[in-house]
CSV table of C-alpha atoms in Angstrom, one decimal:
chain,number,residue,atom,x,y,z
R,97,UNK,CA,-70.7,-217.2,87.1
R,98,UNK,CA,-69.8,-220.7,88.4
R,99,UNK,CA,-70.0,-222.1,84.9
R,100,UNK,CA,-67.6,-219.5,83.6
R,101,UNK,CA,-65.1,-220.3,86.3
R,102,UNK,CA,-65.3,-224.1,85.5
R,103,UNK,CA,-64.8,-223.4,81.9
R,104,UNK,CA,-61.8,-221.2,82.5
R,105,UNK,CA,-60.3,-223.8,84.8
R,106,UNK,CA,-60.7,-226.6,82.2
R,107,UNK,CA,-59.0,-224.4,79.6
R,108,UNK,CA,-55.9,-223.7,81.7
R,109,UNK,CA,-54.4,-227.1,81.1
R,110,UNK,CA,-52.2,-229.3,83.1
R,111,UNK,CA,-49.4,-226.7,83.3
R,112,UNK,CA,-51.6,-224.6,85.7
R,113,UNK,CA,-53.0,-227.6,87.6
R,114,UNK,CA,-50.8,-226.8,90.5
R,115,UNK,CA,-52.6,-223.4,91.1
R,116,UNK,CA,-55.5,-223.7,93.4
R,117,UNK,CA,-59.0,-222.6,92.5
R,118,UNK,CA,-59.1,-219.8,95.3
R,119,UNK,CA,-55.9,-218.2,93.9
R,120,UNK,CA,-57.3,-218.1,90.5
R,121,UNK,CA,-60.6,-216.6,91.6
R,122,UNK,CA,-58.7,-213.9,93.6
R,123,UNK,CA,-56.7,-212.9,90.5
R,124,UNK,CA,-59.8,-212.7,88.4
R,125,UNK,CA,-61.6,-210.5,90.8
R,126,UNK,CA,-58.5,-208.3,91.1
R,127,UNK,CA,-58.4,-207.8,87.4
R,128,UNK,CA,-62.1,-207.1,87.3
R,129,UNK,CA,-61.7,-204.6,90.1
R,130,UNK,CA,-58.8,-202.9,88.3
R,131,UNK,CA,-60.8,-202.6,85.1
R,132,UNK,CA,-63.8,-201.2,87.1
R,133,UNK,CA,-61.5,-198.7,88.9
R,134,UNK,CA,-60.0,-197.7,85.6
R,135,UNK,CA,-63.5,-197.2,84.1
R,136,UNK,CA,-64.7,-195.3,87.2
R,137,UNK,CA,-61.6,-193.1,87.1
R,138,UNK,CA,-62.1,-192.3,83.4
R,139,UNK,CA,-65.8,-191.6,84.1
R,140,UNK,CA,-65.1,-189.3,87.0
R,141,UNK,CA,-62.4,-187.5,85.1
R,142,UNK,CA,-64.8,-186.9,82.2
R,143,UNK,CA,-67.4,-185.5,84.6
R,144,UNK,CA,-64.8,-183.2,86.2
R,145,UNK,CA,-63.7,-182.0,82.7
R,146,UNK,CA,-67.3,-181.3,81.8
R,147,UNK,CA,-67.9,-179.6,85.1
R,148,UNK,CA,-64.9,-177.4,84.6
R,149,UNK,CA,-66.0,-176.6,81.0
R,150,UNK,CA,-69.5,-175.7,82.3
R,151,UNK,CA,-68.0,-173.5,85.0
R,152,UNK,CA,-65.8,-171.7,82.5
R,153,UNK,CA,-68.8,-171.2,80.2
R,154,UNK,CA,-70.8,-169.9,83.2
R,155,UNK,CA,-68.0,-167.5,84.1
R,156,UNK,CA,-67.8,-166.2,80.6
R,157,UNK,CA,-71.6,-165.6,80.6
R,158,UNK,CA,-71.4,-163.8,83.9
R,159,UNK,CA,-68.5,-161.6,82.7
R,160,UNK,CA,-70.5,-160.8,79.5
R,161,UNK,CA,-73.6,-160.0,81.5
R,162,UNK,CA,-71.5,-157.8,83.9
R,163,UNK,CA,-70.1,-155.9,80.9
R,164,UNK,CA,-73.5,-155.5,79.4
R,165,UNK,CA,-75.0,-154.3,82.8
R,166,UNK,CA,-72.0,-151.8,83.2
R,167,UNK,CA,-72.7,-150.5,79.7
R,168,UNK,CA,-76.4,-150.0,80.3
R,169,UNK,CA,-75.6,-148.3,83.6
R,170,UNK,CA,-73.2,-145.9,81.9
R,171,UNK,CA,-76.0,-145.1,79.3
R,172,UNK,CA,-78.4,-144.5,82.2
R,173,UNK,CA,-76.0,-142.2,83.9
R,174,UNK,CA,-75.5,-140.2,80.7
R,175,UNK,CA,-79.3,-140.0,80.2
R,176,UNK,CA,-79.6,-139.0,83.8
R,177,UNK,CA,-77.1,-136.1,83.2
R,178,UNK,CA,-78.9,-135.0,80.1
R,179,UNK,CA,-82.3,-135.0,81.9
R,180,UNK,CA,-80.8,-133.1,84.8
R,181,UNK,CA,-79.3,-130.5,82.3
R,182,UNK,CA,-82.7,-130.2,80.6
R,183,UNK,CA,-84.4,-129.8,84.0
R,184,UNK,CA,-81.9,-127.1,85.0
R,185,UNK,CA,-82.5,-125.3,81.7
R,186,UNK,CA,-86.2,-125.6,82.1
R,187,UNK,CA,-86.0,-124.2,85.7
R,188,UNK,CA,-83.9,-121.3,84.5
R,189,UNK,CA,-86.4,-120.6,81.7
R,190,UNK,CA,-89.3,-120.8,84.1
R,191,UNK,CA,-87.6,-118.4,86.4
R,192,UNK,CA,-87.0,-116.0,83.5
R,193,UNK,CA,-90.7,-116.3,82.5
R,194,UNK,CA,-91.8,-115.5,86.0
R,195,UNK,CA,-89.5,-112.5,86.2
R,196,UNK,CA,-90.7,-111.3,82.8
R,197,UNK,CA,-94.3,-111.7,83.9
R,198,UNK,CA,-93.6,-109.8,87.1
R,199,UNK,CA,-91.9,-107.1,85.1
R,200,UNK,CA,-94.8,-106.8,82.7
R,201,UNK,CA,-97.3,-106.8,85.6
R,202,UNK,CA,-95.5,-103.8,87.1
R,203,UNK,CA,-95.4,-102.0,83.7
R,204,UNK,CA,-98.9,-102.6,82.5
R,205,UNK,CA,-101.8,-101.0,84.4
R,206,UNK,CA,-104.7,-103.0,85.7
R,207,UNK,CA,-107.6,-103.3,83.3
R,208,UNK,CA,-111.0,-105.0,83.3
R,209,UNK,CA,-110.6,-108.7,82.5
R,210,UNK,CA,-112.2,-109.7,79.2
R,211,UNK,CA,-112.6,-113.2,77.9
R,212,UNK,CA,-111.2,-113.5,74.5
R,213,UNK,CA,-111.0,-116.5,72.2
R,214,UNK,CA,-107.5,-118.0,71.8
R,215,UNK,CA,-107.5,-117.5,68.1
R,216,UNK,CA,-108.3,-113.8,68.5
R,217,UNK,CA,-105.5,-113.4,71.0
R,218,UNK,CA,-103.0,-115.0,68.6
R,219,UNK,CA,-104.2,-112.8,65.8
R,220,UNK,CA,-103.8,-109.7,67.9
R,221,UNK,CA,-100.3,-110.7,69.0
R,222,UNK,CA,-99.2,-111.2,65.3
R,223,UNK,CA,-100.7,-107.8,64.4
R,224,UNK,CA,-98.9,-106.1,67.3
R,225,UNK,CA,-95.6,-107.7,66.4
R,226,UNK,CA,-95.8,-106.5,62.8
R,227,UNK,CA,-96.8,-102.9,63.7
R,228,UNK,CA,-94.1,-100.4,63.3
R,229,UNK,CA,-95.4,-97.9,65.8
R,230,UNK,CA,-93.1,-97.9,68.8
R,231,UNK,CA,-94.2,-98.5,72.4
R,232,UNK,CA,-90.8,-97.2,73.6
R,233,UNK,CA,-90.8,-93.4,74.1
R,234,UNK,CA,-88.1,-91.4,72.5
R,235,UNK,CA,-85.4,-89.9,74.7
R,236,UNK,CA,-84.9,-86.2,75.0
R,237,UNK,CA,-81.8,-86.4,72.8
R,238,UNK,CA,-83.5,-88.4,70.1
R,239,UNK,CA,-84.7,-86.1,67.3
R,240,UNK,CA,-82.0,-86.8,64.8
R,241,UNK,CA,-80.9,-89.1,62.0
R,242,UNK,CA,-77.7,-90.2,60.3
R,243,UNK,CA,-77.2,-88.5,57.0
R,244,UNK,CA,-73.6,-89.4,56.3
R,245,UNK,CA,-70.2,-90.8,57.4
R,246,UNK,CA,-67.8,-87.9,57.5
R,247,UNK,CA,-64.4,-89.3,58.1
R,248,UNK,CA,-62.3,-92.3,58.8
R,249,UNK,CA,-59.4,-92.6,61.4
R,250,UNK,CA,-57.3,-95.8,61.5
R,251,UNK,CA,-56.3,-96.0,65.2
R,252,UNK,CA,-54.4,-99.3,65.3
R,253,UNK,CA,-53.8,-102.7,63.8
R,254,UNK,CA,-54.0,-105.5,66.4
R,255,UNK,CA,-55.6,-108.8,67.2
R,256,UNK,CA,-57.3,-111.3,64.8
R,257,UNK,CA,-59.0,-110.5,61.5
R,258,UNK,CA,-62.4,-110.5,63.2
R,259,UNK,CA,-63.2,-108.9,66.5
R,260,UNK,CA,-64.7,-105.8,68.1
R,261,UNK,CA,-63.7,-102.9,70.3
R,262,UNK,CA,-65.6,-100.1,72.0
R,263,UNK,CA,-65.8,-97.5,74.7
R,264,UNK,CA,-68.4,-97.8,77.5
R,265,UNK,CA,-71.0,-95.1,76.7
R,266,UNK,CA,-71.8,-94.5,80.3
R,267,UNK,CA,-71.1,-90.9,81.4
R,268,UNK,CA,-67.6,-90.3,82.7
R,269,UNK,CA,-66.2,-93.6,81.3
R,270,UNK,CA,-63.1,-93.3,79.0
R,271,UNK,CA,-62.0,-97.0,79.0
R,272,UNK,CA,-61.4,-98.9,75.8
R,273,UNK,CA,-62.4,-102.6,75.7
R,274,UNK,CA,-60.7,-104.9,73.2
R,275,UNK,CA,-62.3,-108.2,72.1
R,276,UNK,CA,-60.1,-110.2,69.7
R,277,UNK,CA,-61.5,-113.2,67.8
R,278,UNK,CA,-64.9,-114.8,67.4
R,279,UNK,CA,-64.5,-117.2,70.4
R,280,UNK,CA,-62.5,-116.1,73.4
R,281,UNK,CA,-62.9,-115.3,77.1
R,282,UNK,CA,-60.2,-112.7,77.6
R,283,UNK,CA,-61.0,-109.0,77.3
R,284,UNK,CA,-58.2,-106.3,77.3
R,285,UNK,CA,-59.1,-103.0,78.9
R,286,UNK,CA,-57.2,-99.7,78.4
R,287,UNK,CA,-57.5,-96.6,80.5
R,288,UNK,CA,-58.2,-94.4,77.5
R,289,UNK,CA,-58.0,-94.2,73.7
R,290,UNK,CA,-54.6,-92.5,74.1
R,291,UNK,CA,-53.3,-95.4,76.2
R,292,UNK,CA,-54.6,-97.9,73.6
R,293,UNK,CA,-52.7,-96.2,70.8
R,294,UNK,CA,-49.4,-96.0,72.6
R,295,UNK,CA,-46.6,-98.3,71.3
R,296,UNK,CA,-46.1,-99.9,74.7
R,297,UNK,CA,-49.8,-100.2,75.5
R,298,UNK,CA,-49.5,-103.9,76.4
R,299,UNK,CA,-47.7,-102.9,79.6
R,300,UNK,CA,-50.7,-100.8,80.7
R,301,UNK,CA,-53.3,-103.4,79.8
R,302,UNK,CA,-55.9,-104.7,82.3
R,303,UNK,CA,-56.6,-108.4,81.5
R,304,UNK,CA,-60.2,-109.5,82.2
R,305,UNK,CA,-61.1,-113.2,82.2
R,306,UNK,CA,-64.8,-113.8,81.6
R,307,UNK,CA,-66.5,-116.8,83.2
R,308,UNK,CA,-67.7,-118.1,79.8
R,309,UNK,CA,-66.3,-117.6,76.3
R,310,UNK,CA,-68.2,-115.3,73.8
R,311,UNK,CA,-69.4,-116.3,70.4
R,312,UNK,CA,-69.2,-114.0,67.3
R,313,UNK,CA,-68.4,-110.3,67.5
R,314,UNK,CA,-71.7,-108.9,68.9
R,315,UNK,CA,-70.8,-107.9,72.4
R,316,UNK,CA,-71.2,-104.5,74.1
R,317,UNK,CA,-70.0,-102.8,77.3
R,318,UNK,CA,-72.6,-100.7,79.1
R,319,UNK,CA,-72.6,-99.2,82.6
R,320,UNK,CA,-69.7,-101.4,83.9
R,321,UNK,CA,-71.1,-104.6,82.5
R,322,UNK,CA,-70.3,-106.6,79.4
R,323,UNK,CA,-73.2,-108.2,77.5
R,324,UNK,CA,-72.4,-111.0,75.1
R,325,UNK,CA,-73.6,-114.2,73.3
R,326,UNK,CA,-72.6,-117.2,75.4
R,327,UNK,CA,-70.6,-119.6,73.3
R,328,UNK,CA,-72.0,-123.2,72.8
R,329,UNK,CA,-75.5,-121.8,73.2
R,330,UNK,CA,-77.9,-120.8,70.4
R,331,UNK,CA,-79.5,-117.8,72.0
R,332,UNK,CA,-78.2,-117.1,75.5
R,333,UNK,CA,-77.1,-113.5,76.4
R,334,UNK,CA,-74.9,-113.1,79.5
R,335,UNK,CA,-74.5,-110.0,81.6
R,336,UNK,CA,-71.2,-110.1,83.4
R,337,UNK,CA,-69.9,-107.6,85.9
R,338,UNK,CA,-66.5,-106.3,84.7
R,339,UNK,CA,-65.3,-105.6,88.3
R,340,UNK,CA,-65.8,-109.1,89.9
R,341,UNK,CA,-66.2,-111.2,86.6
R,342,UNK,CA,-69.4,-112.8,87.8
R,343,UNK,CA,-72.6,-113.4,85.9
R,344,UNK,CA,-75.1,-110.8,87.0
R,345,UNK,CA,-77.9,-112.1,84.8
R,346,UNK,CA,-78.7,-114.1,81.7
R,347,UNK,CA,-81.6,-114.5,79.2
R,348,UNK,CA,-82.6,-116.9,76.4
R,349,UNK,CA,-83.7,-114.6,73.5
R,350,UNK,CA,-86.7,-116.2,71.8
R,351,UNK,CA,-86.3,-117.0,68.1
R,352,UNK,CA,-82.6,-116.0,68.0
R,353,UNK,CA,-79.6,-118.0,67.0
R,354,UNK,CA,-81.0,-120.0,64.1
R,355,UNK,CA,-79.0,-118.3,61.4
R,356,UNK,CA,-76.3,-115.6,61.2
R,357,UNK,CA,-77.4,-112.1,61.8
R,358,UNK,CA,-75.4,-111.0,58.8
R,359,UNK,CA,-74.5,-113.3,55.9
R,360,UNK,CA,-71.1,-111.6,55.4
R,361,UNK,CA,-70.3,-112.1,59.1
R,362,UNK,CA,-71.5,-115.7,59.6
R,363,UNK,CA,-69.8,-116.1,63.1
R,364,UNK,CA,-72.2,-113.6,64.6
R,365,UNK,CA,-75.7,-115.0,65.3
R,366,UNK,CA,-76.6,-112.4,68.0
R,367,UNK,CA,-75.5,-108.8,67.7
R,368,UNK,CA,-75.9,-106.4,70.6
R,369,UNK,CA,-76.1,-102.6,70.4
R,370,UNK,CA,-76.3,-99.5,72.6
R,371,UNK,CA,-77.8,-96.2,71.7
R,372,UNK,CA,-79.3,-93.2,73.5
R,373,UNK,CA,-82.3,-95.4,74.5
R,374,UNK,CA,-80.3,-98.3,76.0
R,375,UNK,CA,-79.6,-101.9,75.2
R,376,UNK,CA,-80.7,-103.7,72.0
R,377,UNK,CA,-80.3,-107.1,70.3
R,378,UNK,CA,-80.3,-107.8,66.6
R,379,UNK,CA,-80.8,-111.2,65.0
R,380,UNK,CA,-82.1,-112.7,61.7
R,381,UNK,CA,-85.3,-114.7,61.5
R,382,UNK,CA,-85.4,-117.6,59.0
R,383,UNK,CA,-89.2,-117.7,59.3
R,384,UNK,CA,-89.3,-114.1,58.2
R,385,UNK,CA,-87.3,-114.5,55.0
R,386,UNK,CA,-84.0,-113.8,56.8
R,387,UNK,CA,-85.0,-110.3,57.7
R,388,UNK,CA,-83.5,-108.7,60.8
R,389,UNK,CA,-85.4,-108.6,64.1
R,390,UNK,CA,-84.5,-106.0,66.8
R,391,UNK,CA,-85.4,-106.3,70.4
R,392,UNK,CA,-85.3,-103.7,73.2
R,393,UNK,CA,-83.9,-105.2,76.4
R,394,UNK,CA,-84.0,-103.8,79.9
R,395,UNK,CA,-80.2,-103.4,80.7
R,396,UNK,CA,-80.8,-104.1,84.4
R,397,UNK,CA,-82.9,-107.3,84.2
R,398,UNK,CA,-82.4,-108.3,80.5
R,399,UNK,CA,-86.2,-108.5,80.3
R,400,UNK,CA,-87.6,-108.1,76.7
R,401,UNK,CA,-89.4,-104.8,76.5
R,402,UNK,CA,-90.5,-105.0,72.8
R,403,UNK,CA,-89.6,-106.7,69.5
R,404,UNK,CA,-89.9,-105.5,65.9
R,405,UNK,CA,-89.7,-107.4,62.6
R,406,UNK,CA,-87.8,-105.1,60.2
R,407,UNK,CA,-87.8,-104.8,56.4
R,408,UNK,CA,-84.0,-105.1,56.3
R,409,UNK,CA,-82.6,-108.4,55.1
R,410,UNK,CA,-79.5,-110.1,56.4
R,411,UNK,CA,-78.3,-111.2,52.9
R,412,UNK,CA,-75.1,-109.4,51.9
R,413,UNK,CA,-75.2,-107.5,55.3
R,414,UNK,CA,-71.9,-107.3,57.3
R,415,UNK,CA,-72.9,-105.3,60.4
R,416,UNK,CA,-75.5,-102.8,61.8
R,417,UNK,CA,-75.9,-100.2,64.5
R,418,UNK,CA,-78.8,-98.3,66.2
R,419,UNK,CA,-79.1,-94.6,66.7
R,420,UNK,CA,-82.1,-93.2,68.6
R,421,UNK,CA,-84.1,-96.4,67.9
R,422,UNK,CA,-83.3,-96.4,64.2
R,423,UNK,CA,-81.6,-99.5,62.8
R,424,UNK,CA,-78.9,-98.8,60.1
R,425,UNK,CA,-77.8,-101.9,58.2
R,426,UNK,CA,-74.4,-101.9,56.4
R,427,UNK,CA,-74.0,-104.0,53.3
R,428,UNK,CA,-71.1,-105.1,51.2
R,429,UNK,CA,-70.0,-107.8,48.7
R,430,UNK,CA,-68.5,-111.2,49.3
R,431,UNK,CA,-65.2,-110.0,47.7
R,432,UNK,CA,-64.9,-107.0,49.9
R,433,UNK,CA,-65.8,-103.5,48.6
R,434,UNK,CA,-67.0,-100.2,49.7
R,435,UNK,CA,-69.4,-100.6,52.6
R,436,UNK,CA,-72.7,-98.7,52.5
R,437,UNK,CA,-75.9,-98.2,54.5
R,438,UNK,CA,-78.7,-99.4,52.3
R,439,UNK,CA,-81.6,-100.1,54.8
R,440,UNK,CA,-83.1,-98.3,57.7
R,441,UNK,CA,-85.8,-99.2,60.2
R,442,UNK,CA,-87.2,-96.5,62.5
R,443,UNK,CA,-89.2,-97.9,65.5
R,444,UNK,CA,-90.9,-94.5,65.9
R,445,UNK,CA,-91.8,-94.2,62.2
R,446,UNK,CA,-90.6,-90.6,62.1
R,447,UNK,CA,-88.0,-91.1,59.3
R,448,UNK,CA,-89.3,-91.5,55.8
R,449,UNK,CA,-86.9,-94.4,55.0
R,450,UNK,CA,-87.9,-94.7,51.3
R,451,UNK,CA,-86.4,-91.3,50.6
R,452,UNK,CA,-83.1,-91.9,52.4
R,453,UNK,CA,-80.2,-92.2,49.8
R,454,UNK,CA,-77.6,-94.9,50.1
R,455,UNK,CA,-74.9,-93.8,52.6
R,456,UNK,CA,-71.4,-94.8,51.6
R,457,UNK,CA,-68.5,-95.2,54.0
R,458,UNK,CA,-65.2,-93.4,53.2
R,459,UNK,CA,-63.3,-94.9,50.3
R,460,UNK,CA,-61.7,-98.0,51.8
R,461,UNK,CA,-62.4,-101.4,50.3
R,462,UNK,CA,-62.7,-103.9,53.1
R,463,UNK,CA,-65.3,-105.5,55.4
R,464,UNK,CA,-66.4,-104.8,58.9
R,465,UNK,CA,-66.9,-107.6,61.5
R,466,UNK,CA,-68.3,-105.1,64.1
R,467,UNK,CA,-69.6,-101.6,64.4
R,468,UNK,CA,-70.2,-100.0,67.8
R,469,UNK,CA,-72.0,-96.7,68.1
R,470,UNK,CA,-71.0,-94.3,70.9
R,471,UNK,CA,-74.1,-92.0,71.7
R,472,UNK,CA,-72.1,-89.2,73.2
R,473,UNK,CA,-69.2,-89.1,70.7
R,474,UNK,CA,-71.5,-89.8,67.7
R,475,UNK,CA,-68.8,-92.1,66.4
R,476,UNK,CA,-68.6,-95.7,65.2
R,477,UNK,CA,-65.9,-97.9,66.6
R,478,UNK,CA,-65.2,-100.4,63.8
R,479,UNK,CA,-63.2,-103.6,63.4
R,480,UNK,CA,-61.9,-103.5,59.9
R,481,UNK,CA,-60.0,-106.7,58.9
R,482,UNK,CA,-57.8,-106.4,62.0
R,483,UNK,CA,-57.7,-102.6,61.9
R,484,UNK,CA,-59.3,-100.7,64.7
R,485,UNK,CA,-60.9,-97.6,63.0
R,486,UNK,CA,-63.2,-94.8,64.0
R,487,UNK,CA,-65.9,-93.2,61.8
R,488,UNK,CA,-67.4,-89.8,62.5
R,489,UNK,CA,-71.1,-89.8,61.8
R,490,UNK,CA,-72.9,-86.8,60.3
R,491,UNK,CA,-76.2,-86.4,62.2
R,492,UNK,CA,-78.9,-83.8,61.7
R,493,UNK,CA,-82.1,-82.9,63.6
R,494,UNK,CA,-85.3,-84.2,62.1
C-alpha cells in the first residue's frame, strides 16, 4: 500500500507539490469508500430485487396451491353429497325390504324349516316366476272376459297430445282427474264427467299440485290417492294423498324402468292399472325379449304381492289395461292406424287365449297414449291424440 502511495505521489508532478501527503491520502480513501458504498448499494439492491422476485414466486405458488386445494375440497363435497344420497337410497330400500319381509311373514304360514341348497332355491324361484298359475284369488265379480269394444264417445279435446284422464273407481266417487303431458306436477280435478264437459269447466276446476312431477302417462287414481312414476327415477312409484298432497308411500319396482313399456309410447316406462282386484303395474323386461311383466301391488303398502312374465311383447304396443287379472295389450302401427287387442295374459289361466280373435277398436285411425279401465262402469277412459274419449267394453261371463 505504501509503495503505491509513493508511486502515485511521484507521478503527480511539480504542479501538485503544494498538496500535502495527508490530503491526498484522504481523497484517495474517500474515493475508495464511495466506490465501495456504490458496490455495496448495487449488491444490496440486487439482493432485494431477488428477494422480491422470490416472494412473488412463492405467493403465486401459494395461490395456485390454494386454488388446487379449493378445487379438491369442492370435489370431495360433491362426492360426499353423492355418497349421502346413495346411503339415503340404500336406507330407503332396506326399509322397504324389511317391510316386504314383514308383510310376507304375516301372509305366509309357519312351516318346518328345511335346509335347501342355494342353487335349488334359485331354480325353484325361476320356476315359480314362470308359472302362470295365480296365487291371487279371483274376486267375486271376476268371472268374465272382454269380447269386444262396443262404442266410442269423444268427450272433449284438451291438453297436450299425450296424457291420461280417469275416474276414481272407488265406490261413490264421481270425480274426473286430468293429467296433461308426459312430465308435469299439476293435476286438474272436476266434480263429475258433466262438469268436465261443460264449456266453462275451467272455472270449476280444482288444481292439485303434486310434491314431485310424474313421468310418462301411466298414473292411476284409486281410493283417494294418486299412484305414479316419479320423474327422474328409473323405477320409483309414489303414492300421494290427493287431499293433503303428501307422499304416503313409495316403492322401487325391481327390474322396471330399463325400457319403454310400449314401443309406440316411449315416454311411459311404468304403466299402472286398476281392476276389480286392485292395483297393478306393467313394464317391459329387456332380459325377457321385451315382453311385458305385470306385478300385483298392495295398494295400502305398495308391497309386491306377485309378479308374472307374460307372453305379450312390447313391440308395436301402444297401451294396455287389466280386467279381472287378465292383461289386454293394444297394438297399432308407427304411422297411426286402427288399434286392436292382439295379446292376452290371464293370471288365473281360465281364458283360452289362443282361441281369442283380434279385437278391433271402433273405426278411428289414431294412437292411444293411455287407457284407464273403470271396473264399475266397464269403460275405458282413453287419451287419443289430445282427445279424451270413452270406449264401452263388451264383457261376457266365462
